[in-house]
Amino acid sequence: TSALRRADRACRVGGDEFAVILPHTDLEGSRIVGRRVLAQALQPALRLEDLQPVSFSAGLSALPELADSRAKLFSQADAALYAAKRAGRTEVVAYDPSIESRTEAASDSASAAVSEVIARGQLRAVYQPIVSLASGVVLGVEGLIRPVPPAPFADPGALFEAAEAGGKLTALDLACVETIVAGASELASDQFLSLNLSPPTVEAPEFTPAALLSILARHGFPRHRLVVELTE
């Protein structure tokens, strides 16, 4: 906030995504503000010793310079954000129409890569214990997913980002559920299994409670021991 002006408004729009609305500002003005915020974030904190420098990527658009509606303003800034990430991150990128064609090509590539990961089973389940602080007893586990070689993704974040960009989020979520449930067969009978689903998957036409229950039945996992969490 110290790098913004009094009239600017910053808000959180996702787990690790933020938007800043800059009234009465053109594209070049937003670029200046964006680079100022980035420069300040990269500086070590002067007074708070426990705060480290923070890197981020930003996408910019302007209305009416480029966009003609609020929805277009946001979608163009989002497209520019992904272009900034593909350019190596720690970048402030302004939207231009050529980004759309590059985004479409990247989306096709991401979709193919995620499909390959799913088809070849390049996923590994890991389990994080959930422990009672009062007794020290393990009450259950949270099932998480890691991509494994030769999957072209360094971490789960990159995998799910590609799935979202390529329209494969629901397919990936269901493959992850299958992998996690299959690996939980040795879980003690008094312990529960928690796993994550994204809201777009729950809302997708191809997802139904029956699809989830059939995975449990296939691996003989009792439905009353499953906890489903929604990601942000």
CSV table of C-alpha atoms in Angstrom, one decimal:
chain,number,residue,atom,x,y,z
A,1,THR,CA,0.0,0.0,0.0
A,2,SER,CA,2.9,2.4,0.6
A,3,ALA,CA,3.7,2.1,-3.2
A,4,LEU,CA,0.2,3.0,-4.3
A,5,ARG,CA,-1.7,6.3,-4.4
A,6,ARG,CA,-4.6,7.2,-2.1
A,7,ALA,CA,-7.2,6.5,-4.8
A,8,ASP,CA,-5.8,3.1,-5.8
A,9,ARG,CA,-7.6,0.0,-4.6
A,10,ALA,CA,-5.8,-3.4,-4.0
A,11,CYS,CA,-7.8,-6.6,-3.5
A,12,ARG,CA,-7.2,-10.3,-3.2
A,13,VAL,CA,-8.8,-12.3,-6.1
A,14,GLY,CA,-7.4,-15.8,-5.5
A,15,GLY,CA,-5.1,-17.8,-3.3
A,16,ASP,CA,-2.0,-16.0,-4.4
A,17,GLU,CA,-3.5,-13.5,-6.9
A,18,PHE,CA,-4.2,-9.8,-6.3
A,19,ALA,CA,-5.7,-7.0,-8.4
A,20,VAL,CA,-5.0,-3.3,-8.2
A,21,ILE,CA,-7.6,-0.9,-9.7
A,22,LEU,CA,-6.0,2.4,-10.7
A,23,PRO,CA,-8.6,5.1,-11.4
A,24,HIS,CA,-7.9,7.8,-14.1
A,25,THR,CA,-4.7,5.9,-15.2
A,26,ASP,CA,-3.6,5.0,-18.7
A,27,LEU,CA,-1.6,2.0,-19.7
A,28,GLU,CA,1.8,3.7,-19.4
A,29,GLY,CA,0.8,5.1,-16.0
A,30,SER,CA,-0.2,1.6,-14.8
A,31,ARG,CA,3.2,0.3,-16.0
A,32,ILE,CA,5.0,2.9,-13.9
A,33,VAL,CA,2.9,1.9,-10.8
A,34,GLY,CA,3.4,-1.8,-11.4
A,35,ARG,CA,7.2,-1.4,-11.7
A,36,ARG,CA,7.2,0.8,-8.6
A,37,VAL,CA,5.3,-1.9,-6.5
A,38,LEU,CA,7.6,-4.6,-7.9
A,39,ALA,CA,10.8,-2.7,-7.0
A,40,GLN,CA,9.5,-2.0,-3.5
A,41,ALA,CA,8.5,-5.7,-3.0
A,42,LEU,CA,12.0,-6.8,-4.1
A,43,GLN,CA,13.7,-4.6,-1.4
A,44,PRO,CA,14.4,-6.2,2.0
A,45,ALA,CA,12.1,-4.9,4.7
A,46,LEU,CA,13.7,-2.0,6.6
A,47,ARG,CA,12.1,-2.5,10.0
A,48,LEU,CA,10.6,-6.1,10.1
A,49,GLU,CA,13.5,-8.5,10.2
A,50,ASP,CA,11.3,-11.6,9.5
A,51,LEU,CA,10.0,-10.3,6.1
A,52,GLN,CA,12.0,-11.3,3.1
A,53,PRO,CA,11.9,-9.7,-0.4
A,54,VAL,CA,8.9,-10.9,-2.5
A,55,SER,CA,8.9,-11.5,-6.2
A,56,PHE,CA,5.7,-11.4,-8.4
A,57,SER,CA,4.5,-11.1,-11.9
A,58,ALA,CA,1.9,-8.6,-13.1
A,59,GLY,CA,-0.3,-8.1,-16.1
A,60,LEU,CA,-1.7,-4.8,-17.2
A,61,SER,CA,-4.6,-3.5,-19.2
A,62,ALA,CA,-6.5,-0.2,-19.5
A,63,LEU,CA,-10.0,1.0,-20.2
A,64,PRO,CA,-10.9,2.5,-22.7
A,65,GLU,CA,-7.4,2.3,-24.2
A,66,LEU,CA,-7.6,-1.4,-24.7
A,67,ALA,CA,-10.7,-2.8,-23.1
A,68,ASP,CA,-14.3,-1.8,-23.5
A,69,SER,CA,-15.8,-3.4,-20.4
A,70,ARG,CA,-14.8,-4.4,-16.9
A,71,ALA,CA,-14.8,-8.1,-17.8
A,72,LYS,CA,-12.5,-7.4,-20.8
A,73,LEU,CA,-10.2,-5.3,-18.6
A,74,PHE,CA,-9.8,-8.2,-16.2
A,75,SER,CA,-9.4,-10.9,-18.8
A,76,GLN,CA,-6.8,-8.9,-20.7
A,77,ALA,CA,-4.8,-8.2,-17.5
A,78,ASP,CA,-5.0,-11.9,-16.7
A,79,ALA,CA,-3.7,-12.8,-20.2
A,80,ALA,CA,-0.8,-10.4,-19.8
A,81,LEU,CA,-0.1,-11.9,-16.4
A,82,TYR,CA,0.3,-15.4,-17.9
A,83,ALA,CA,2.5,-13.8,-20.6
A,84,ALA,CA,4.7,-12.4,-17.8
A,85,LYS,CA,5.0,-15.8,-16.2
A,86,ARG,CA,6.0,-17.4,-19.5
A,87,ALA,CA,8.6,-14.7,-20.0
A,88,GLY,CA,10.5,-15.8,-16.9
A,89,ARG,CA,8.5,-14.2,-14.1
A,90,THR,CA,9.3,-11.1,-12.0
A,91,GLU,CA,8.0,-9.1,-14.9
A,92,VAL,CA,5.4,-6.4,-15.5
A,93,VAL,CA,3.7,-7.0,-18.9
A,94,ALA,CA,1.1,-4.8,-20.6
A,95,TYR,CA,-1.6,-6.5,-22.7
A,96,ASP,CA,-1.4,-6.4,-26.5
A,97,PRO,CA,-3.6,-8.3,-29.0
A,98,SER,CA,-0.7,-10.7,-30.1
A,99,ILE,CA,-0.8,-12.1,-26.5
A,100,GLU,CA,-4.1,-13.9,-27.3
A,101,SER,CA,-2.6,-16.0,-30.1
A,102,ARG,CA,0.4,-16.9,-28.0
A,103,THR,CA,-1.9,-17.7,-25.1
A,104,GLU,CA,-3.9,-20.0,-27.3
A,105,ALA,CA,-0.8,-21.9,-28.5
A,106,ALA,CA,0.5,-22.2,-24.9
A,107,SER,CA,-3.0,-23.5,-23.9
A,108,ASP,CA,-2.8,-26.2,-26.5
A,109,SER,CA,0.6,-27.2,-25.4
A,110,ALA,CA,-0.4,-27.3,-21.7
A,111,SER,CA,-3.4,-29.4,-22.5
A,112,ALA,CA,-1.4,-32.0,-24.4
A,113,ALA,CA,1.2,-32.1,-21.6
A,114,VAL,CA,-1.4,-32.6,-18.9
A,115,SER,CA,-3.2,-35.3,-20.9
A,116,GLU,CA,0.2,-37.1,-21.2
A,117,VAL,CA,0.7,-37.0,-17.5
A,118,ILE,CA,-2.8,-38.4,-16.8
A,119,ALA,CA,-2.6,-41.1,-19.5
A,120,ARG,CA,0.9,-42.3,-18.4
A,121,GLY,CA,0.1,-42.1,-14.7
A,122,GLN,CA,3.0,-39.7,-14.0
A,123,LEU,CA,1.4,-38.8,-10.6
A,124,ARG,CA,2.5,-39.9,-7.1
A,125,ALA,CA,0.4,-39.6,-3.9
A,126,VAL,CA,2.0,-38.3,-0.7
A,127,TYR,CA,0.2,-38.2,2.6
A,128,GLN,CA,0.4,-35.5,5.3
A,129,PRO,CA,-0.7,-36.7,8.8
A,130,ILE,CA,-3.4,-34.8,10.7
A,131,VAL,CA,-2.6,-35.0,14.4
A,132,SER,CA,-4.6,-34.3,17.5
A,133,LEU,CA,-2.7,-31.7,19.5
A,134,ALA,CA,-4.3,-33.0,22.7
A,135,SER,CA,-3.3,-36.6,22.4
A,136,GLY,CA,-0.7,-36.8,19.6
A,137,VAL,CA,-2.8,-39.4,17.9
A,138,VAL,CA,-2.9,-39.4,14.0
A,139,LEU,CA,-6.6,-38.8,13.2
A,140,GLY,CA,-6.2,-39.0,9.4
A,141,VAL,CA,-4.1,-37.9,6.5
A,142,GLU,CA,-4.4,-35.3,3.7
A,143,GLY,CA,-3.6,-36.8,0.3
A,144,LEU,CA,-1.5,-34.6,-2.0
A,145,ILE,CA,-0.1,-35.1,-5.5
A,146,ARG,CA,3.4,-34.8,-6.9
A,147,PRO,CA,4.2,-35.1,-10.6
A,148,VAL,CA,7.0,-37.6,-11.3
A,149,PRO,CA,9.5,-37.9,-14.2
A,150,PRO,CA,9.3,-37.8,-17.1
A,151,ALA,CA,6.3,-35.4,-16.5
A,152,PRO,CA,7.4,-31.9,-17.7
A,153,PHE,CA,6.3,-30.2,-14.5
A,154,ALA,CA,8.6,-29.3,-11.6
A,155,ASP,CA,6.0,-29.1,-9.0
A,156,PRO,CA,2.2,-29.5,-8.4
A,157,GLY,CA,1.6,-25.8,-8.8
A,158,ALA,CA,3.0,-25.8,-12.3
A,159,LEU,CA,1.0,-28.9,-13.1
A,160,PHE,CA,-2.3,-27.5,-12.0
A,161,GLU,CA,-1.6,-24.1,-13.6
A,162,ALA,CA,-1.1,-25.9,-16.9
A,163,ALA,CA,-4.3,-27.9,-16.4
A,164,GLU,CA,-6.3,-24.8,-15.8
A,165,ALA,CA,-4.8,-23.0,-18.8
A,166,GLY,CA,-5.4,-26.1,-21.0
A,167,GLY,CA,-8.9,-26.9,-19.9
A,168,LYS,CA,-7.9,-30.2,-18.2
A,169,LEU,CA,-8.5,-29.3,-14.6
A,170,THR,CA,-11.4,-31.7,-14.0
A,171,ALA,CA,-9.6,-34.6,-15.7
A,172,LEU,CA,-6.5,-33.9,-13.6
A,173,ASP,CA,-8.5,-33.6,-10.4
A,174,LEU,CA,-10.2,-37.0,-11.0
A,175,ALA,CA,-6.9,-38.6,-11.8
A,176,CYS,CA,-5.4,-37.2,-8.6
A,177,VAL,CA,-8.4,-38.5,-6.6
A,178,GLU,CA,-7.9,-42.0,-8.2
A,179,THR,CA,-4.2,-41.9,-7.3
A,180,ILE,CA,-4.7,-40.7,-3.8
A,181,VAL,CA,-7.5,-43.2,-3.0
A,182,ALA,CA,-5.6,-46.1,-4.5
A,183,GLY,CA,-2.6,-45.3,-2.3
A,184,ALA,CA,-4.7,-45.1,0.9
A,185,SER,CA,-5.5,-48.8,1.2
A,186,GLU,CA,-3.3,-49.3,4.2
A,187,LEU,CA,-4.7,-46.4,6.1
A,188,ALA,CA,-5.9,-47.5,9.6
A,189,SER,CA,-9.7,-48.1,9.8
A,190,ASP,CA,-10.1,-45.4,12.4
A,191,GLN,CA,-8.4,-42.7,10.3
A,192,PHE,CA,-9.9,-40.5,7.6
A,193,LEU,CA,-8.6,-39.4,4.2
A,194,SER,CA,-8.9,-35.8,3.2
A,195,LEU,CA,-8.3,-34.6,-0.4
A,196,ASN,CA,-8.8,-31.5,-2.5
A,197,LEU,CA,-11.0,-30.6,-5.4
A,198,SER,CA,-11.1,-27.3,-7.2
A,199,PRO,CA,-14.5,-25.4,-7.4
A,200,PRO,CA,-14.4,-25.5,-11.3
A,201,THR,CA,-14.3,-29.3,-11.1
A,202,VAL,CA,-17.3,-29.5,-8.8
A,203,GLU,CA,-19.2,-27.2,-11.1
A,204,ALA,CA,-18.1,-29.1,-14.3
A,205,PRO,CA,-20.8,-31.1,-16.2
A,206,GLU,CA,-18.6,-34.1,-16.3
A,207,PHE,CA,-18.2,-34.3,-12.5
A,208,THR,CA,-20.9,-36.0,-10.4
A,209,PRO,CA,-21.0,-37.4,-6.9
A,210,ALA,CA,-21.4,-40.8,-8.6
A,211,ALA,CA,-18.0,-40.4,-10.3
A,212,LEU,CA,-16.4,-39.8,-6.9
A,213,LEU,CA,-18.2,-42.7,-5.3
A,214,SER,CA,-17.3,-45.0,-8.1
A,215,ILE,CA,-13.6,-44.3,-7.5
A,216,LEU,CA,-14.0,-45.1,-3.8
A,217,ALA,CA,-15.9,-48.3,-4.6
A,218,ARG,CA,-13.2,-49.4,-7.2
A,219,HIS,CA,-10.6,-49.2,-4.4
A,220,GLY,CA,-12.7,-50.5,-1.6
A,221,PHE,CA,-12.4,-47.2,0.4
A,222,PRO,CA,-15.4,-46.5,2.8
A,223,ARG,CA,-17.2,-43.3,1.8
A,224,HIS,CA,-17.7,-42.2,5.4
A,225,ARG,CA,-13.9,-41.9,5.9
A,226,LEU,CA,-13.5,-39.4,3.1
A,227,VAL,CA,-13.3,-35.6,3.6
A,228,VAL,CA,-13.4,-33.4,0.4
A,229,GLU,CA,-12.0,-29.9,0.7
A,230,LEU,CA,-12.5,-27.2,-1.9
A,231,THR,CA,-9.4,-25.2,-2.9
A,232,GLU,CA,-9.7,-21.4,-3.1
